[in-house]
XYZ file of C-alpha atoms in Angstrom:
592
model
C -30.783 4.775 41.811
C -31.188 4.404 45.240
C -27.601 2.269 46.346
C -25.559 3.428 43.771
C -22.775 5.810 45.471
C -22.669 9.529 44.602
C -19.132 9.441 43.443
C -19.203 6.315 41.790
C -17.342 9.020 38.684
C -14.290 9.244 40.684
C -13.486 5.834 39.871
C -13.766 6.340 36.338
C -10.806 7.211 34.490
C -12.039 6.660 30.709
C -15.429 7.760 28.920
C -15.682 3.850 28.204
C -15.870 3.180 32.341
C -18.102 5.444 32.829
C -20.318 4.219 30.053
C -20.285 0.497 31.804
C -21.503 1.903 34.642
C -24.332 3.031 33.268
C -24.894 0.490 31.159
C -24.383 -2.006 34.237
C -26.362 -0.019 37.105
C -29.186 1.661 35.084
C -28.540 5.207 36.837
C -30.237 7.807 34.926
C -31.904 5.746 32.033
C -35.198 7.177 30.812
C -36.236 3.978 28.574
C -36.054 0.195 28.771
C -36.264 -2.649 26.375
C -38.526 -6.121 26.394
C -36.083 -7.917 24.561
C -36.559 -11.744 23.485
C -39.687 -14.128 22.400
C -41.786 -15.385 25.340
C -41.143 -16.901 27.850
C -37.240 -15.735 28.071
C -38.161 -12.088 27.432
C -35.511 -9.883 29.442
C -35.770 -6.286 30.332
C -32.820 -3.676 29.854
C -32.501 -0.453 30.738
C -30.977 2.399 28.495
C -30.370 5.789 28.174
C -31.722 7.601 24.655
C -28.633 10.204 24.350
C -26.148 7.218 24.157
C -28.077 5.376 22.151
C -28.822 8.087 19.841
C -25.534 9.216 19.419
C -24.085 5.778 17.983
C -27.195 4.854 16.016
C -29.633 6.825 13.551
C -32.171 4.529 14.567
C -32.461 5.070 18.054
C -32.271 8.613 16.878
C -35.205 8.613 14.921
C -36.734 6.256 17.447
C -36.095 8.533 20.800
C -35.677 12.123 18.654
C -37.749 11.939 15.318
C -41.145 12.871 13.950
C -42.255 9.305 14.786
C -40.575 8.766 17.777
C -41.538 5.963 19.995
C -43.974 6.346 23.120
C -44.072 2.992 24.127
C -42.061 1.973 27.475
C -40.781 -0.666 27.642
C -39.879 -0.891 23.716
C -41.020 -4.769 22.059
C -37.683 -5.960 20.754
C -38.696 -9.120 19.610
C -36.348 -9.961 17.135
C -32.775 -9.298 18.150
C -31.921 -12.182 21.216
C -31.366 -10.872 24.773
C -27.604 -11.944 24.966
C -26.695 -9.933 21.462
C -28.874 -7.503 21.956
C -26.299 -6.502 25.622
C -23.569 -7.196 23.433
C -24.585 -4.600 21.209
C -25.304 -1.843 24.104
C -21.657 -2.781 25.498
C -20.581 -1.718 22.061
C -22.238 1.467 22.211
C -21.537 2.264 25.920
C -18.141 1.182 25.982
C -16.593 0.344 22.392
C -16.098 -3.275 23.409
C -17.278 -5.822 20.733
C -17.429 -9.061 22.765
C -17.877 -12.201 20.355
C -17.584 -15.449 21.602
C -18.854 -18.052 19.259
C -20.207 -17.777 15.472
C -23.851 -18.039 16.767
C -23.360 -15.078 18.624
C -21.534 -13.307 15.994
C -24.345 -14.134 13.462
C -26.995 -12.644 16.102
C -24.781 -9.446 16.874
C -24.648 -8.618 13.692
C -28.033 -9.313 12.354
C -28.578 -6.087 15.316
C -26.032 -4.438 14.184
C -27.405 -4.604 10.723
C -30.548 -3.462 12.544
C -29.759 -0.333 14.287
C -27.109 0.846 11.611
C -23.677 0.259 13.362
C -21.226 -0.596 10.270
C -17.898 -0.765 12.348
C -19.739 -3.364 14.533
C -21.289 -4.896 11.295
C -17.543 -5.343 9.955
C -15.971 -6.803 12.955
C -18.753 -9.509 12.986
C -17.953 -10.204 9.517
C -14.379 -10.086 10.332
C -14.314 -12.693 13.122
C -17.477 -15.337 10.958
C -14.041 -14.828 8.061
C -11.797 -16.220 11.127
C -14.729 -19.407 12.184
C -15.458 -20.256 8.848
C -15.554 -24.300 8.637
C -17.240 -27.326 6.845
C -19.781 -27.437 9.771
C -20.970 -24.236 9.414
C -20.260 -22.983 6.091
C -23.780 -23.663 5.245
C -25.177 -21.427 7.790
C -22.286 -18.665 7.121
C -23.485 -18.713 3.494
C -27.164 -18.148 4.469
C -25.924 -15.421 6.864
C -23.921 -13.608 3.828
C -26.723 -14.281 1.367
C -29.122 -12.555 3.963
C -27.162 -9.465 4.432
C -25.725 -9.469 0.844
C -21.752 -9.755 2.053
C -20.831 -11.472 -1.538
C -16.991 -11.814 -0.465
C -18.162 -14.172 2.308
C -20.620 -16.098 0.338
C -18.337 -16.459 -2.183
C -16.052 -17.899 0.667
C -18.362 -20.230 1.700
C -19.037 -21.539 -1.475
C -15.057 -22.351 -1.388
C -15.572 -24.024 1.377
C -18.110 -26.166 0.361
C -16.688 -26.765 -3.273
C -13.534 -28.196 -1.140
C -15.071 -30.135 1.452
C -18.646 -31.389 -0.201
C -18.709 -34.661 1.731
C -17.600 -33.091 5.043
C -20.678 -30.627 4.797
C -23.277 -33.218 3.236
C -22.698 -35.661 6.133
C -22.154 -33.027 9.080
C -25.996 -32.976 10.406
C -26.605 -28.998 10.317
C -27.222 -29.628 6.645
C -30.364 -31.143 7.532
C -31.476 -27.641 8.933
C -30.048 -25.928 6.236
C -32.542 -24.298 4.146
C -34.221 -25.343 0.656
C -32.601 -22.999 -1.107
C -28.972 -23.140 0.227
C -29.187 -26.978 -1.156
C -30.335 -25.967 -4.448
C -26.999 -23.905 -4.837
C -25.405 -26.547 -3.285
C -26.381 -28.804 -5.750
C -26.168 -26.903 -8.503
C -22.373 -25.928 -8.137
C -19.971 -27.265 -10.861
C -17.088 -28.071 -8.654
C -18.303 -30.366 -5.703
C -15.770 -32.679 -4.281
C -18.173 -35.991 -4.281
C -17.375 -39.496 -5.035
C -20.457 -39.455 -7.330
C -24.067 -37.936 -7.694
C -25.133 -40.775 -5.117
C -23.385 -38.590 -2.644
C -25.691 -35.659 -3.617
C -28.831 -38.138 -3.307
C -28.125 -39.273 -0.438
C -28.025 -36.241 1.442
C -31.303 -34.512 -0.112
C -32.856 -37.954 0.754
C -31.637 -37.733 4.646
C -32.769 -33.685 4.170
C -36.225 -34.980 2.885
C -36.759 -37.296 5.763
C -35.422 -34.348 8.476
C -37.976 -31.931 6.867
C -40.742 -34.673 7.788
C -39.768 -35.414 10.659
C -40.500 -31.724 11.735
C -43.574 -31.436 9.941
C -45.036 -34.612 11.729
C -43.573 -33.134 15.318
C -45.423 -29.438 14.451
C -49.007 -31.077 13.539
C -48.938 -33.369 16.424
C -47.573 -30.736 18.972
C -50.525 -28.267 20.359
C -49.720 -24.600 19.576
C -47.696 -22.721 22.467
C -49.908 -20.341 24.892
C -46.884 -18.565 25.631
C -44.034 -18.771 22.784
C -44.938 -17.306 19.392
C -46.483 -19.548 16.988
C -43.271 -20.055 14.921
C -40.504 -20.457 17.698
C -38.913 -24.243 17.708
C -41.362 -26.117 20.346
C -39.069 -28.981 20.160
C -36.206 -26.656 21.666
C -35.583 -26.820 25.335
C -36.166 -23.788 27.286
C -33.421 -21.418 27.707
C -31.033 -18.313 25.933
C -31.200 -18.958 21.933
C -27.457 -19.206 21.369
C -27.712 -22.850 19.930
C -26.657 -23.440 16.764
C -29.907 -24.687 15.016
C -31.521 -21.278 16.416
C -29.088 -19.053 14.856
C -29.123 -21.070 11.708
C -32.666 -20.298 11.318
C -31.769 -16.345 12.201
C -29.363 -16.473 9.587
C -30.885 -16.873 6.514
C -32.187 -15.338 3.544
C -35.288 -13.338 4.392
C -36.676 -9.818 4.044
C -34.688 -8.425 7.318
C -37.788 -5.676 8.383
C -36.820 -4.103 12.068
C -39.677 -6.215 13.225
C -39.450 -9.074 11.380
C -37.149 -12.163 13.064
C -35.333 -13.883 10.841
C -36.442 -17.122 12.732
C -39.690 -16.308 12.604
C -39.922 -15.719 8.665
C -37.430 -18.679 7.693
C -39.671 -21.249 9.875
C -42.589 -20.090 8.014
C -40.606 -20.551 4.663
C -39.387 -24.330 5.595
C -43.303 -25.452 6.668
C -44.349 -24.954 3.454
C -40.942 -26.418 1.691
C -42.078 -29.753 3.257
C -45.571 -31.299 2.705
C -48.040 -32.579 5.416
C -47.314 -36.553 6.157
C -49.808 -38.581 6.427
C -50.631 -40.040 10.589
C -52.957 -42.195 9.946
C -52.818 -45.333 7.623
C -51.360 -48.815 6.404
C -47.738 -48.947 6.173
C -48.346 -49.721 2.596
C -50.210 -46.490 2.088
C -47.030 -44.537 4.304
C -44.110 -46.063 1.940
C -45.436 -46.267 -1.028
C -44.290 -43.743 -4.181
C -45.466 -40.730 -4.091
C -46.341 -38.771 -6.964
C -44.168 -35.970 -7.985
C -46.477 -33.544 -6.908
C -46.251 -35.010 -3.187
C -42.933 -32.959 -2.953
C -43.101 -30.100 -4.892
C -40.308 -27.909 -2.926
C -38.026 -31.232 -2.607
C -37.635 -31.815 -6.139
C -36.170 -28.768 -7.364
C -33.314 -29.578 -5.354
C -33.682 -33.353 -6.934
C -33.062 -31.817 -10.643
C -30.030 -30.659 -10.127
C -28.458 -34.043 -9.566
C -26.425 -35.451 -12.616
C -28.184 -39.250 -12.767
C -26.543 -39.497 -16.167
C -23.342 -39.618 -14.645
C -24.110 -42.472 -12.686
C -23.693 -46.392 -13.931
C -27.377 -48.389 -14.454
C -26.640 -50.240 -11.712
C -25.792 -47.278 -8.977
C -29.088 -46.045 -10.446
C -31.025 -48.810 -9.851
C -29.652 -50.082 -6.421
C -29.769 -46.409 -4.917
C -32.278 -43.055 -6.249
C -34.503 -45.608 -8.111
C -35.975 -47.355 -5.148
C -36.443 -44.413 -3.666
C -39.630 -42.690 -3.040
C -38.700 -39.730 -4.130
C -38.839 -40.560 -7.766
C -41.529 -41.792 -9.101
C -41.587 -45.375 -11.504
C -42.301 -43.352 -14.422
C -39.179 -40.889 -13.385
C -36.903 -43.961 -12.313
C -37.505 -45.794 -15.669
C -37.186 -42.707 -17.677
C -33.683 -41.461 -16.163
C -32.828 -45.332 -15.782
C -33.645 -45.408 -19.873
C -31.289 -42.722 -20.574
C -28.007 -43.588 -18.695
C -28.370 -47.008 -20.504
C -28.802 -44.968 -24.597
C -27.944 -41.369 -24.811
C -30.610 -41.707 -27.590
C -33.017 -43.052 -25.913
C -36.646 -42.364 -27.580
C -37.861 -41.653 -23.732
C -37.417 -38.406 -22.508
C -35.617 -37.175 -18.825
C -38.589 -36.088 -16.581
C -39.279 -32.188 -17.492
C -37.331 -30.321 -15.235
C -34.111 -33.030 -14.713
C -30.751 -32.514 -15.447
C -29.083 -34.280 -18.697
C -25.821 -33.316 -18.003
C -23.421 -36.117 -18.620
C -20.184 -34.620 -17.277
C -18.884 -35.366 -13.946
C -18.355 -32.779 -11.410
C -14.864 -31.166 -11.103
C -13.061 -32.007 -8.384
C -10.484 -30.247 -6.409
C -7.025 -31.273 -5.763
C -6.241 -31.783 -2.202
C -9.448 -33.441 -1.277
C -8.384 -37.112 -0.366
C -9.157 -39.897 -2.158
C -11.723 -38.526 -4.518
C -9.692 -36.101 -5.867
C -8.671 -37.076 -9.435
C -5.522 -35.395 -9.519
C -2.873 -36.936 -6.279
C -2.776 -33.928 -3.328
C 0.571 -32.372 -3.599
C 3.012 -32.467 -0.526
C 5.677 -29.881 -1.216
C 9.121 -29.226 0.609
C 11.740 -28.867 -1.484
C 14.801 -26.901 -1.258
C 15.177 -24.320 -3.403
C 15.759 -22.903 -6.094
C 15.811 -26.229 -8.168
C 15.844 -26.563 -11.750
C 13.245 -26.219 -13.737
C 12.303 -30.058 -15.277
C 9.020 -29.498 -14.052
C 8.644 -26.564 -15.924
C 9.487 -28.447 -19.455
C 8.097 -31.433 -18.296
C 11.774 -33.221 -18.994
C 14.615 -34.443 -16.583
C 17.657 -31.744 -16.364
C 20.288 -33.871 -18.476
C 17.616 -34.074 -21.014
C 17.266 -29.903 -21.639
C 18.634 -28.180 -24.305
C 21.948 -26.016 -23.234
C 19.350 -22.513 -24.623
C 17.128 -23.064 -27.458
C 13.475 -22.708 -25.709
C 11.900 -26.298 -25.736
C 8.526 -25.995 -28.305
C 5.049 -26.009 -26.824
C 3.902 -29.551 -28.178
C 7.226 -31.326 -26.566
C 5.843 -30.328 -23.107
C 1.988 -31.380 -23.076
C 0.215 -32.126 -19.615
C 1.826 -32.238 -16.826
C 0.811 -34.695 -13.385
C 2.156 -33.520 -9.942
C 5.063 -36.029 -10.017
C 8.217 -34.087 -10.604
C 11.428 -34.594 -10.286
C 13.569 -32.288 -8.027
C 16.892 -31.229 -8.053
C 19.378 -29.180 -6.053
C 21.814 -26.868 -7.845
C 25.032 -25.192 -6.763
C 24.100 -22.945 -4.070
C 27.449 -20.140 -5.304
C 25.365 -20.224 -8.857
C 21.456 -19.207 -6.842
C 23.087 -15.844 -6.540
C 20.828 -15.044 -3.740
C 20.573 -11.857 -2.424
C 21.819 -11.265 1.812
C 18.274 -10.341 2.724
C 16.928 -13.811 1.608
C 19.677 -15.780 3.385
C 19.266 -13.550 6.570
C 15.306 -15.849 6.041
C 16.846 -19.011 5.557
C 19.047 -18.737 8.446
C 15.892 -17.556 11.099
C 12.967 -19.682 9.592
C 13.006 -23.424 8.405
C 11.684 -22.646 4.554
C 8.478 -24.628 3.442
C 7.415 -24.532 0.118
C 4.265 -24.453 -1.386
C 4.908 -25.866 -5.053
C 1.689 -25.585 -7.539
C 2.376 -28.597 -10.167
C 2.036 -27.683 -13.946
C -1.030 -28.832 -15.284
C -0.375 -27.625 -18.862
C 2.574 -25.627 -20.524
C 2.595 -22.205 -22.044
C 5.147 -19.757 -22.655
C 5.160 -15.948 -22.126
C 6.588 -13.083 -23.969
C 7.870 -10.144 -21.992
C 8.296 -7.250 -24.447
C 8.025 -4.348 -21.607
C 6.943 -4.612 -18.395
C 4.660 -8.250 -17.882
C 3.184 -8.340 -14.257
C 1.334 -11.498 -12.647
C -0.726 -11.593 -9.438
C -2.361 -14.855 -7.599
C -4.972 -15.044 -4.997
C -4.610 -17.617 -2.181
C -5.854 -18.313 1.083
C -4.867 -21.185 3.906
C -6.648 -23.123 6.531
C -3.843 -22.578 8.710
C -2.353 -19.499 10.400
C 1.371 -18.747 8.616
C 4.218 -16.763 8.154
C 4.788 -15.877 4.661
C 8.305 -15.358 3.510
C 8.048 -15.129 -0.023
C 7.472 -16.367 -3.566
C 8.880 -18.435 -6.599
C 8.733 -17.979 -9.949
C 10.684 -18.818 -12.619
C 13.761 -17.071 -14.302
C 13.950 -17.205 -18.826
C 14.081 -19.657 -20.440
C 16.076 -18.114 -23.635
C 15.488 -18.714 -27.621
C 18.438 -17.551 -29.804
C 15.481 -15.056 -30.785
C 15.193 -14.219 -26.675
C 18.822 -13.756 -26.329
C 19.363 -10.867 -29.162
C 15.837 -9.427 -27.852
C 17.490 -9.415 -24.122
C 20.916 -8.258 -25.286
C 19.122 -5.392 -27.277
C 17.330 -4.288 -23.953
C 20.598 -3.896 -22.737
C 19.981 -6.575 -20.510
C 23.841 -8.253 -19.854
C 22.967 -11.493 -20.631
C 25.680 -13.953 -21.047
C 26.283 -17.689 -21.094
C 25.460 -18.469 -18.004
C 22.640 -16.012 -16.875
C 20.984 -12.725 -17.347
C 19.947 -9.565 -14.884
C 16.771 -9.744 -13.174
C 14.488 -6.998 -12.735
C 11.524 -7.485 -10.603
C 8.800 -6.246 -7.802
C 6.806 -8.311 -5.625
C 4.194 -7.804 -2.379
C 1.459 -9.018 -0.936
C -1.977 -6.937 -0.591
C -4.777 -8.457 2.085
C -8.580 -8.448 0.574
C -9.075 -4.726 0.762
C -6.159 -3.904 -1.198
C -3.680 -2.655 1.746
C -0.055 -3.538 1.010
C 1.225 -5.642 3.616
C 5.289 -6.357 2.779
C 6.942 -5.728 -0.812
C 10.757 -6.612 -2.007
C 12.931 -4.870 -4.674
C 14.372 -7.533 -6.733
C 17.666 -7.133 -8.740
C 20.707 -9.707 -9.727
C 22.077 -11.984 -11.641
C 20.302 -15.194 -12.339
C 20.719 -18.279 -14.100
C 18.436 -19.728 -16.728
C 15.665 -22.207 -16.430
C 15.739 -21.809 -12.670
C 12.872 -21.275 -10.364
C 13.849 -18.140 -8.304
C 13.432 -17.063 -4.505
C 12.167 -13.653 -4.268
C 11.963 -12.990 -0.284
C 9.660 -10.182 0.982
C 11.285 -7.279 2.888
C 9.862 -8.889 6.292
C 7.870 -11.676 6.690
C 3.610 -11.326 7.198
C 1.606 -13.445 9.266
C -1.197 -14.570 7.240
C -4.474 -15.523 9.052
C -6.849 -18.902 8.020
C -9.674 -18.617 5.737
C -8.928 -14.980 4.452
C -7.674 -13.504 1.002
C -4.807 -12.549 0.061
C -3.314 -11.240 -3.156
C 0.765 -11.980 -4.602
C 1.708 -9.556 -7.248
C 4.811 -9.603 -9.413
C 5.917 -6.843 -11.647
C 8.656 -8.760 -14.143
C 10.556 -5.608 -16.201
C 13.468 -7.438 -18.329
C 12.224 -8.409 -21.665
C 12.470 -11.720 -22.882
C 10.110 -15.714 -22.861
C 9.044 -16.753 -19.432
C 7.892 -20.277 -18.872
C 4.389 -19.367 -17.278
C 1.720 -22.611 -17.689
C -1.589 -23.552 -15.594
C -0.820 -24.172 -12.149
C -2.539 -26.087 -9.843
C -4.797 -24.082 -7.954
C -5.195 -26.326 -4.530
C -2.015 -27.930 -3.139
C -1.329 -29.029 0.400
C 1.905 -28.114 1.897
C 3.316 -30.147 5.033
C -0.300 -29.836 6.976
C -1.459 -26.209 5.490
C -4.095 -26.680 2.246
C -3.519 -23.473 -0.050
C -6.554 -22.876 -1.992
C -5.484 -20.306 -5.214
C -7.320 -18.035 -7.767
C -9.903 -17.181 -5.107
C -12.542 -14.790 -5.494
C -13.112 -13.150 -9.680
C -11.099 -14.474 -12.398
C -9.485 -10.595 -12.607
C -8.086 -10.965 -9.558
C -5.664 -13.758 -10.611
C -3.582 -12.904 -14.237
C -0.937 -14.653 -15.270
C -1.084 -16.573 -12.334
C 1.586 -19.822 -13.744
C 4.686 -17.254 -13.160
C 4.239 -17.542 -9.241
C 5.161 -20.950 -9.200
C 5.381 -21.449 -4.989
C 4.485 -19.703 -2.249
C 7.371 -19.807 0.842
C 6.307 -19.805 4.504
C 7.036 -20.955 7.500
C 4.881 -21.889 10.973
């Protein structure tokens, strides 16, 4: 290059500077890249050994049998502004992500040229973004590039927050298929099915509304044929372009993701008519009319919903027909009704589960927890303390269900018989605790070693301290079994033997505690980790408790979301293996 200076290396102390000064000046390079759709195409130069070396694709594409001959190389898919992110990554190790779009583009390159580390950390930081706004478009993104922790993540999210993501306009750009899963999800936080209407209804008339913009708007002489004409011109990094990169499509090397998903949503939507009375425009439309539409329509439960929600809301609507309206209207009113539900619609009769911790439609009250500890354990038996047996272990059918009212109690602090490591935490962190109610009683046998393990994640960065969980709650039967074991029980306690830590989503231990002493009964115990952990927002982790004295333990079904102060813990995430004997980890104890 003719200004660069001929020393330029002496300046250079790392491999990683001299890298960005290639990268930035273009000295040397012996190809260059047209990257971008028309007109915001941008050329980049690049140097095949450095490219080659991080990625077997520009290896096969610079050094193979088919290697490419064509200067400058068409990069159509992969945006401009990613596609320099991802050279900075290979020139200097540097992953620079600024925003989800961006992290959704980067990695749909990454996933491109083969560059797993870079594919990770893009996963990593969309983990870190994830919210109500965008889990939609995250969930497309994981579906795309199969990341099934993430999607299952999103799907969380949008369990938890249904309203917040139905009402939140990206949903209209969401596409047909992501509201079909949507939709067909058995725990939706929703007032009713109306809520579910609604939205496809607002979705129906946003899918129209492009349709009528793309046959009245000539065809581009520069742009491709599928790029958004309604977009202004500039950089894609908007969120309703990467929404449509980050979907689920065949992801060819060629192919953009835009490109192929735009193509899918023009034919999800049928042609409007432009021409006509306003009769002819609003009148019912036959099923047929709206093919793609309705599939998301049958997954709404109508049969949950009264007569008259029915008939003030989805049956004036043109997107059922009268013979569809009368027939669902027919069969909310008689369960035997002699007219069948439209072929194809849902007869479920059973509301959607709802979360706790979700406001006002949440069936069961959001729990606030922070209590002192440990307490006794009336919410355990579901009865106040005076009212507990001195030992005997209360039956099963005296508890029943339990509601997240309890009543709370302090005990002696010289009978807790905490360890010096746990009050070394009370004494440097103020103690919150995050209490899961009892939703239903059972009891637990311990006749070896009985170990427990939950799954949780926050919407809040924290500082985890520890965990609760409860100490025996003897039988005369329990006593003579613990005695047996050699276990020094007497009146007023017994020896606990326990391990606990905490693992993060790939399985990495990240703090453990050794737990030994002398405990009373029907108490709920702190068990303090060695140090605390800072736990991040939005990402799993796993509590595991290894109980070895033998004897009953008062486990039950926990609540699995509870809001603590302002943090909303969200438990038994991910597979149903991941979380066993989960009612034995009663709270979990942080701090922020």
């Amino acid at each position: 290059m003719a200004g660069a200076p001929t020393d330029w290396q002496l300046g250079c102390v790392e491999v990683k500077q001299r890298g960005a000064y290639l990268l930035q000046s273009g000295q040397w390079s012996d190809c260059t890249f047209l990257v971008g759709a028309e007109p915001h195409q941008v050329v980049i130069a690049g140097h095949k050994l450095i490219l080659a070396m991080a990625s077997p694709v520009f290896e096969a594409m610079f050094y193979g049998g088919m290697a490419e001959r064509n200067d400058p190389i068409r990069i159509l898919d992969v945006q401009p502004e990613a596609f320099k992110a991802l050279l900075e990554y290979i020139y200097t190790d540097n992953i620079n992500i600024s925003s989800f779009d961006k992290a959704c583009e980067l990695c749909y390159g990454a996933k491109k040229y083969m560059l797993p580390h870079l594919v990770k950390e893009c996963t990593r930081y969309l983990w870190s973004d994830l919210y109500p706004r965008n889990a939609c478009r995250a969930y497309e993104f994981a579906r795309l590039f199969e990341e099934n922790v993430l999607m299952d993540k999103c799907i969380q999210i949008i369990s938890m927050n249904t309203k917040e993501v139905l009402n939140d306009s990206s949903f209209e750009d969401v596409e047909l298929n992501t509201v079909i899963t949507v939709f067909s999800l058995d725990h939706l936080n929703i007032d009713s099915e109306l809520d579910l209407f609604e939205a496809v209804v607002r979705y129906s008339k946003a899918q129209d509304k492009r349709t009528n913009e793309r046959s009245s708007s000539p065809p581009s002489e520069n742009g491709p044929p599928n790029e958004k004409r309604s977009k202004s011109p500039g950089p894609s990094t908007s969120k309703d372009k990467v929404a449509l990169q980050v979907v689920n499509v065949e992801s060819s090397a060629e192919n953009s993701p835009e490109a192929v998903v735009e193509a899918q949503k023009v034919g999800d939507v049928p042609e409007q008519p432009t021409s006509g009375s306003s009769d002819e425009v609003n009148k019912k439309p036959d099923a047929k009319d709206k093919p793609k539409i309705r599939s998301a329509i049958e997954k709404i439960r109508f049969l949950t919903l009264t007569p008259q929600q029915f008939a003030d809301g989805p049956a004036c609507s043109p997107l059922l027909t009268e013979s569809e309206a009368f027939a669902v209207l027919m069969n909310i009113l008689s369960s035997n009704s002699d007219v069948p539900m439209p072929r194809g619609f849902s007869t479920c009769r059973v509301p959607r589960k709802q979360l706790i911790g979700d406001g006002n439609s949440s069936n069961v009250a959001t729990l606030t927890v922070d209590t002192p500890s440990p307490v006794m354990l009336e919410q355990v038996f579901g009865a106040p303390a005076q009212l507990l047996p001195p030992y005997p272990r209360p039956s099963r059918h005296d508890v029943g269900v339990r509601n997240s009212s309890m009543v709370q109690a302090l005990i002696n602090p010289s009978m807790s018989g905490l360890p010096e490591h746990m009050e070394r935490h009370g004494a440097d962190f103020n103690k919150i605790y995050c209490q899961r109610a009892i939703i239903q009683h059972t009891d637990c046998l311990n006749t070896s070693v009985l170990d427990c393990s939950v799954t949780f994640m926050v919407d809040k960065n924290i500082c985890l301290l520890g965990v609760q969980v409860p100490t025996q709650a003897p039988s005369e039967e329990g006593v003579s079994c613990v005695g047996g074991a050699g276990g020094g029980v007497g009146v007023g306690g017994y020896c606990e033997l326990l391990y606990a830590h905490l693992l993060d989503a790939d399985g990495a231990r990240l703090t453990y505690t050794h737990y030994t002493n002398r405990v009373p009964y029907r108490h709920l115990l702190d068990i303090m980790f060695n140090r605390p952990v800072y736990i991040q927002r939005n990402k799993v982790y796993k509590v595991g408790i290894v109980f070895n004295k033998v004897g009953w333990y008062p486990m039950g079904t926990c609540a699995q979301q509870v809001a603590a102060e302002s943090v909303f813990f969200n438990f038994g995430i991910g597979q149903s293996s991941d979380s066993v004997r989960d009612g034995l980890i009663r709270s979990i104890i942080f701090t922020y």
